[in-house]
Amino acid sequence: KNEVEQSPQNLTAQEEEFITINCSYSVGISALHWLQQHPGGGIVSLFMLSSGKKKHGRLIATINIQEKHSSLHITASHPRDSAVYICAVMPAYFGGRNQFYFGTGTSLTVIP
Amino acid sequence: DGGITQSPKYLFRKEGQNVTLSCEQNLNHDAMYWYRQDPGQGLRLIYYSQIVNDFQKGDIAEGYSVSREKKESFPLTVTSAQKNPTAFYLCASSSPLGQGAYGYTFGSGTRLTVV
């Protein structure tokens, strides 16, 4: 049983397309991260959300706590956006570990 | 700038050898974590430490060992007892206890290949 589910698993888009990646989770959370992992493995945190919406450049992240759902949007996608995008949630209560649970990632390829 | 440094980025070892992965942070974070990533799976917790000189097993601790002698450092040793050591390893740290996900920072990872 995976506490975090992402969709789609793989996504291919044409440059300039609007992209949406979804994350659903099954536990009450204190926060959610969207991470970006490029080929070669390095991971960068894009957003941390506990409510509402955040925007950074062409990236927008939203979260609906009641529905246990978050989305990551990329506007005017570009080939350099090609990466794996990972959703990570921190349960509200987990015996003090402050441990994240991770989705399996969405592999995005943007074609010129 | 503050952050987490993992080194090296790529590491190759022969089967049967122990190998130690480095993780250093200058964020003054109390808690540090090690995660493992396998193809098609989400990252899973290996070990975590909430304070110096103390650490706890995570979900997949078998075949691994850690130490936390300094606040800044949380090295992970992959021992020969780990049956499938080839994976991507990610270190993370978080802000003082009780603040949950806020101030949670990830390293850039080490890809270990055992041949």
mmCIF file of C-alpha atoms in Angstrom:
data_model
loop_
_atom_site.group_PDB
_atom_site.id
_atom_site.type_symbol
_atom_site.label_atom_id
_atom_site.label_comp_id
_atom_site.label_asym_id
_atom_site.label_seq_id
_atom_site.Cartn_x
_atom_site.Cartn_y
_atom_site.Cartn_z
ATOM 1 C CA LYS A 1 0.000 0.000 0.000
ATOM 2 C CA ASN A 2 1.483 3.337 -1.043
ATOM 3 C CA GLU A 3 0.427 6.376 0.906
ATOM 4 C CA VAL A 4 1.223 8.625 -2.060
ATOM 5 C CA GLU A 5 0.010 8.064 -5.605
ATOM 6 C CA GLN A 6 1.112 10.123 -8.591
ATOM 7 C CA SER A 7 -0.308 10.315 -12.085
ATOM 8 C CA PRO A 8 0.598 9.994 -14.790
ATOM 9 C CA GLN A 9 3.711 7.844 -14.392
ATOM 10 C CA ASN A 10 5.080 9.006 -17.728
ATOM 11 C CA LEU A 11 4.238 12.097 -19.720
ATOM 12 C CA THR A 12 5.456 13.308 -23.096
ATOM 13 C CA ALA A 13 4.547 16.817 -24.184
ATOM 14 C CA GLN A 14 5.328 19.206 -27.002
ATOM 15 C CA GLU A 15 7.187 22.374 -26.146
ATOM 16 C CA GLU A 16 4.843 25.166 -24.958
ATOM 17 C CA GLU A 17 2.179 22.730 -23.772
ATOM 18 C CA PHE A 18 0.507 23.205 -20.398
ATOM 19 C CA ILE A 19 1.337 20.271 -18.150
ATOM 20 C CA THR A 20 -0.388 18.939 -15.052
ATOM 21 C CA ILE A 21 0.941 16.300 -12.691
ATOM 22 C CA ASN A 22 -1.301 14.992 -9.942
ATOM 23 C CA CYS A 23 -0.619 13.674 -6.453
ATOM 24 C CA SER A 24 -3.120 11.982 -4.161
ATOM 25 C CA TYR A 25 -2.371 10.864 -0.638
ATOM 26 C CA SER A 26 -4.201 8.847 1.967
ATOM 27 C CA VAL A 27 -3.044 10.294 5.294
ATOM 28 C CA GLY A 28 -3.511 13.585 7.071
ATOM 29 C CA ILE A 29 -0.461 15.684 6.396
ATOM 30 C CA SER A 30 1.375 18.645 7.799
ATOM 31 C CA ALA A 31 3.036 19.540 4.499
ATOM 32 C CA LEU A 32 3.673 18.422 0.932
ATOM 33 C CA HIS A 33 6.776 18.914 -1.220
ATOM 34 C CA TRP A 34 7.157 18.837 -4.976
ATOM 35 C CA LEU A 35 10.642 17.716 -5.960
ATOM 36 C CA GLN A 36 12.430 17.698 -9.297
ATOM 37 C CA GLN A 37 14.985 15.037 -10.165
ATOM 38 C CA HIS A 38 17.101 15.421 -13.277
ATOM 39 C CA PRO A 39 18.901 12.627 -15.117
ATOM 40 C CA GLY A 40 21.949 11.853 -13.019
ATOM 41 C CA GLY A 41 19.830 11.898 -9.886
ATOM 42 C CA GLY A 42 20.188 15.294 -8.179
ATOM 43 C CA ILE A 43 17.001 16.326 -6.377
ATOM 44 C CA VAL A 44 15.758 19.879 -5.968
ATOM 45 C CA SER A 45 12.803 20.973 -3.880
ATOM 46 C CA LEU A 46 10.451 23.100 -6.002
ATOM 47 C CA PHE A 47 7.692 23.851 -3.525
ATOM 48 C CA MET A 48 6.563 23.159 -0.017
ATOM 49 C CA LEU A 49 2.804 23.494 0.531
ATOM 50 C CA SER A 50 0.527 23.239 3.505
ATOM 51 C CA SER A 51 -2.453 25.009 1.925
ATOM 52 C CA GLY A 52 -3.567 26.956 -1.127
ATOM 53 C CA LYS A 53 -1.327 27.707 -4.049
ATOM 54 C CA LYS A 54 2.243 28.733 -4.794
ATOM 55 C CA LYS A 55 3.799 30.058 -7.992
ATOM 56 C CA HIS A 56 7.417 30.262 -9.063
ATOM 57 C CA GLY A 57 8.085 31.327 -12.613
ATOM 58 C CA ARG A 58 6.286 28.903 -14.919
ATOM 59 C CA LEU A 59 5.561 26.460 -12.118
ATOM 60 C CA ILE A 60 2.377 26.478 -10.077
ATOM 61 C CA ALA A 61 1.537 24.109 -7.230
ATOM 62 C CA THR A 62 -1.843 23.733 -5.587
ATOM 63 C CA ILE A 63 -3.102 21.663 -2.712
ATOM 64 C CA ASN A 64 -6.582 20.736 -1.483
ATOM 65 C CA ILE A 65 -6.237 19.447 2.059
ATOM 66 C CA GLN A 66 -9.852 18.269 2.315
ATOM 67 C CA GLU A 67 -9.569 16.202 -0.874
ATOM 68 C CA LYS A 68 -5.999 15.067 -0.081
ATOM 69 C CA HIS A 69 -4.821 16.118 -3.512
ATOM 70 C CA SER A 70 -2.128 18.315 -5.000
ATOM 71 C CA SER A 71 -1.264 19.316 -8.545
ATOM 72 C CA LEU A 72 1.878 20.646 -10.143
ATOM 73 C CA HIS A 73 1.368 22.710 -13.289
ATOM 74 C CA ILE A 74 4.001 23.798 -15.792
ATOM 75 C CA THR A 75 3.004 26.555 -18.175
ATOM 76 C CA ALA A 76 4.718 26.997 -21.550
ATOM 77 C CA SER A 77 6.749 23.836 -21.065
ATOM 78 C CA HIS A 78 10.313 23.687 -22.324
ATOM 79 C CA PRO A 79 12.697 20.780 -23.023
ATOM 80 C CA ARG A 80 14.740 21.798 -19.973
ATOM 81 C CA ASP A 81 11.693 20.915 -17.848
ATOM 82 C CA SER A 82 12.295 17.253 -18.737
ATOM 83 C CA ALA A 83 12.844 15.506 -15.439
ATOM 84 C CA VAL A 84 11.171 13.276 -12.889
ATOM 85 C CA TYR A 85 8.759 15.135 -10.600
ATOM 86 C CA ILE A 86 8.179 13.627 -7.179
ATOM 87 C CA CYS A 87 5.469 14.348 -4.657
ATOM 88 C CA ALA A 88 6.403 13.895 -0.980
ATOM 89 C CA VAL A 89 4.094 14.205 2.017
ATOM 90 C CA MET A 90 4.803 14.461 5.713
ATOM 91 C CA PRO A 91 2.107 12.811 7.830
ATOM 92 C CA ALA A 92 0.640 14.996 10.528
ATOM 93 C CA TYR A 93 1.443 12.407 13.161
ATOM 94 C CA PHE A 94 4.132 9.764 12.876
ATOM 95 C CA GLY A 95 5.620 9.210 16.285
ATOM 96 C CA GLY A 96 8.075 12.052 15.949
ATOM 97 C CA ARG A 97 10.016 10.807 12.929
ATOM 98 C CA ASN A 98 9.147 13.809 10.750
ATOM 99 C CA GLN A 99 9.515 11.354 7.893
ATOM 100 C CA PHE A 100 8.349 12.002 4.340
ATOM 101 C CA TYR A 101 6.481 9.487 2.216
ATOM 102 C CA PHE A 102 7.289 9.749 -1.473
ATOM 103 C CA GLY A 103 5.398 9.058 -4.657
ATOM 104 C CA THR A 104 7.113 7.010 -7.357
ATOM 105 C CA GLY A 105 7.487 10.048 -9.563
ATOM 106 C CA THR A 106 6.241 11.300 -12.921
ATOM 107 C CA SER A 107 8.760 11.162 -15.741
ATOM 108 C CA LEU A 108 8.243 14.174 -17.990
ATOM 109 C CA THR A 109 9.757 14.545 -21.457
ATOM 110 C CA VAL A 110 9.213 17.778 -23.333
ATOM 111 C CA ILE A 111 9.887 17.550 -27.047
ATOM 112 C CA PRO A 112 11.060 20.616 -28.998
ATOM 113 C CA ASP B 1 24.749 29.610 1.311
ATOM 114 C CA GLY B 2 23.458 26.952 3.668
ATOM 115 C CA GLY B 3 22.681 23.512 2.376
ATOM 116 C CA ILE B 4 23.393 19.807 2.364
ATOM 117 C CA THR B 5 26.436 18.367 0.642
ATOM 118 C CA GLN B 6 26.489 14.752 -0.400
ATOM 119 C CA SER B 7 29.629 13.286 -1.842
ATOM 120 C CA PRO B 8 30.502 11.784 -4.132
ATOM 121 C CA LYS B 9 27.738 12.112 -6.714
ATOM 122 C CA TYR B 10 28.611 8.738 -8.243
ATOM 123 C CA LEU B 11 30.285 5.863 -6.436
ATOM 124 C CA PHE B 12 31.368 2.464 -7.649
ATOM 125 C CA ARG B 13 32.345 -0.423 -5.393
ATOM 126 C CA LYS B 14 33.077 -4.084 -5.694
ATOM 127 C CA GLU B 15 30.661 -6.565 -4.214
ATOM 128 C CA GLY B 16 31.514 -7.470 -0.635
ATOM 129 C CA GLN B 17 33.113 -4.138 0.229
ATOM 130 C CA ASN B 18 31.696 -1.731 2.760
ATOM 131 C CA VAL B 19 31.254 1.821 1.500
ATOM 132 C CA THR B 20 30.504 5.047 3.356
ATOM 133 C CA LEU B 21 28.415 7.853 1.883
ATOM 134 C CA SER B 22 28.990 11.342 3.186
ATOM 135 C CA CYS B 23 26.312 13.858 4.173
ATOM 136 C CA GLU B 24 27.190 17.254 5.635
ATOM 137 C CA GLN B 25 24.859 20.156 6.422
ATOM 138 C CA ASN B 26 25.543 23.722 7.547
ATOM 139 C CA LEU B 27 21.934 24.619 8.277
ATOM 140 C CA ASN B 28 22.140 24.024 12.025
ATOM 141 C CA HIS B 29 19.422 21.393 11.623
ATOM 142 C CA ASP B 30 18.959 18.934 14.447
ATOM 143 C CA ALA B 31 17.410 16.103 12.439
ATOM 144 C CA MET B 32 18.994 14.243 9.534
ATOM 145 C CA TYR B 33 17.711 11.407 7.375
ATOM 146 C CA TRP B 34 18.860 8.860 4.813
ATOM 147 C CA TYR B 35 16.547 7.638 2.067
ATOM 148 C CA ARG B 36 17.025 5.061 -0.674
ATOM 149 C CA GLN B 37 15.500 5.152 -4.167
ATOM 150 C CA ASP B 38 15.038 2.121 -6.416
ATOM 151 C CA PRO B 39 13.636 2.192 -9.958
ATOM 152 C CA GLY B 40 9.840 2.314 -9.939
ATOM 153 C CA GLN B 41 9.644 2.878 -6.192
ATOM 154 C CA GLY B 42 9.317 5.909 -4.009
ATOM 155 C CA LEU B 43 12.159 6.929 -1.725
ATOM 156 C CA ARG B 44 12.210 4.903 1.485
ATOM 157 C CA LEU B 45 13.644 5.805 4.896
ATOM 158 C CA ILE B 46 16.797 3.946 5.950
ATOM 159 C CA TYR B 47 17.864 5.718 9.158
ATOM 160 C CA TYR B 48 17.161 8.988 10.861
ATOM 161 C CA SER B 49 18.698 10.996 13.668
ATOM 162 C CA GLN B 50 16.871 13.657 15.620
ATOM 163 C CA ILE B 51 19.827 14.704 17.754
ATOM 164 C CA VAL B 52 23.579 14.210 18.037
ATOM 165 C CA ASN B 53 24.650 10.789 19.314
ATOM 166 C CA ASP B 54 21.223 9.311 18.701
ATOM 167 C CA PHE B 55 19.740 7.605 15.649
ATOM 168 C CA GLN B 56 16.870 5.268 14.847
ATOM 169 C CA LYS B 57 16.141 2.659 12.210
ATOM 170 C CA GLY B 58 13.758 3.529 9.437
ATOM 171 C CA ASP B 59 11.763 1.177 7.263
ATOM 172 C CA ILE B 60 14.686 -0.535 5.474
ATOM 173 C CA ALA B 61 17.676 -0.366 7.842
ATOM 174 C CA GLU B 62 19.002 -3.909 7.329
ATOM 175 C CA GLY B 63 22.532 -3.926 5.897
ATOM 176 C CA TYR B 64 23.184 -0.278 6.752
ATOM 177 C CA SER B 65 24.813 1.555 9.647
ATOM 178 C CA VAL B 66 25.084 5.229 10.588
ATOM 179 C CA SER B 67 26.731 7.487 13.131
ATOM 180 C CA ARG B 68 25.931 10.979 14.375
ATOM 181 C CA GLU B 69 28.974 12.227 16.254
ATOM 182 C CA LYS B 70 28.568 15.798 15.043
ATOM 183 C CA LYS B 71 25.462 17.849 14.351
ATOM 184 C CA GLU B 72 26.689 18.639 10.844
ATOM 185 C CA SER B 73 27.448 15.118 9.711
ATOM 186 C CA PHE B 74 25.425 11.918 9.250
ATOM 187 C CA PRO B 75 27.462 9.356 7.264
ATOM 188 C CA LEU B 76 25.816 6.185 5.985
ATOM 189 C CA THR B 77 27.765 2.939 5.637
ATOM 190 C CA VAL B 78 26.456 0.374 3.196
ATOM 191 C CA THR B 79 27.769 -2.915 4.501
ATOM 192 C CA SER B 80 28.399 -6.168 2.692
ATOM 193 C CA ALA B 81 25.262 -7.494 4.407
ATOM 194 C CA GLN B 82 23.072 -5.279 2.231
ATOM 195 C CA LYS B 83 21.851 -7.651 -0.457
ATOM 196 C CA ASN B 84 21.002 -5.083 -3.142
ATOM 197 C CA PRO B 85 23.143 -2.018 -2.474
ATOM 198 C CA THR B 86 22.987 -0.519 -5.958
ATOM 199 C CA ALA B 87 20.607 2.444 -5.635
ATOM 200 C CA PHE B 88 20.296 6.212 -5.365
ATOM 201 C CA TYR B 89 20.820 7.497 -1.804
ATOM 202 C CA LEU B 90 19.399 10.785 -0.610
ATOM 203 C CA CYS B 91 20.245 12.647 2.563
ATOM 204 C CA ALA B 92 17.939 15.239 4.128
ATOM 205 C CA SER B 93 17.803 17.421 7.195
ATOM 206 C CA SER B 94 15.098 19.338 9.010
ATOM 207 C CA SER B 95 14.744 22.307 11.300
ATOM 208 C CA PRO B 96 14.489 21.997 15.071
ATOM 209 C CA LEU B 97 12.253 19.335 16.540
ATOM 210 C CA GLY B 98 8.553 20.074 16.483
ATOM 211 C CA GLN B 99 8.572 22.120 13.315
ATOM 212 C CA GLY B 100 7.659 19.203 11.101
ATOM 213 C CA ALA B 101 8.150 19.711 7.394
ATOM 214 C CA TYR B 102 9.168 23.342 7.619
ATOM 215 C CA GLY B 103 12.811 23.818 6.845
ATOM 216 C CA TYR B 104 13.170 20.338 5.407
ATOM 217 C CA THR B 105 16.105 20.344 2.986
ATOM 218 C CA PHE B 106 17.257 17.629 0.578
ATOM 219 C CA GLY B 107 20.755 16.836 -0.626
ATOM 220 C CA SER B 108 21.488 16.154 -4.276
ATOM 221 C CA GLY B 109 22.065 12.443 -3.759
ATOM 222 C CA THR B 110 24.712 9.776 -4.358
ATOM 223 C CA ARG B 111 24.260 7.058 -6.946
ATOM 224 C CA LEU B 112 25.969 3.896 -5.742
ATOM 225 C CA THR B 113 26.745 1.080 -8.149
ATOM 226 C CA VAL B 114 28.099 -2.193 -6.832
ATOM 227 C CA VAL B 115 29.728 -4.463 -9.389
#
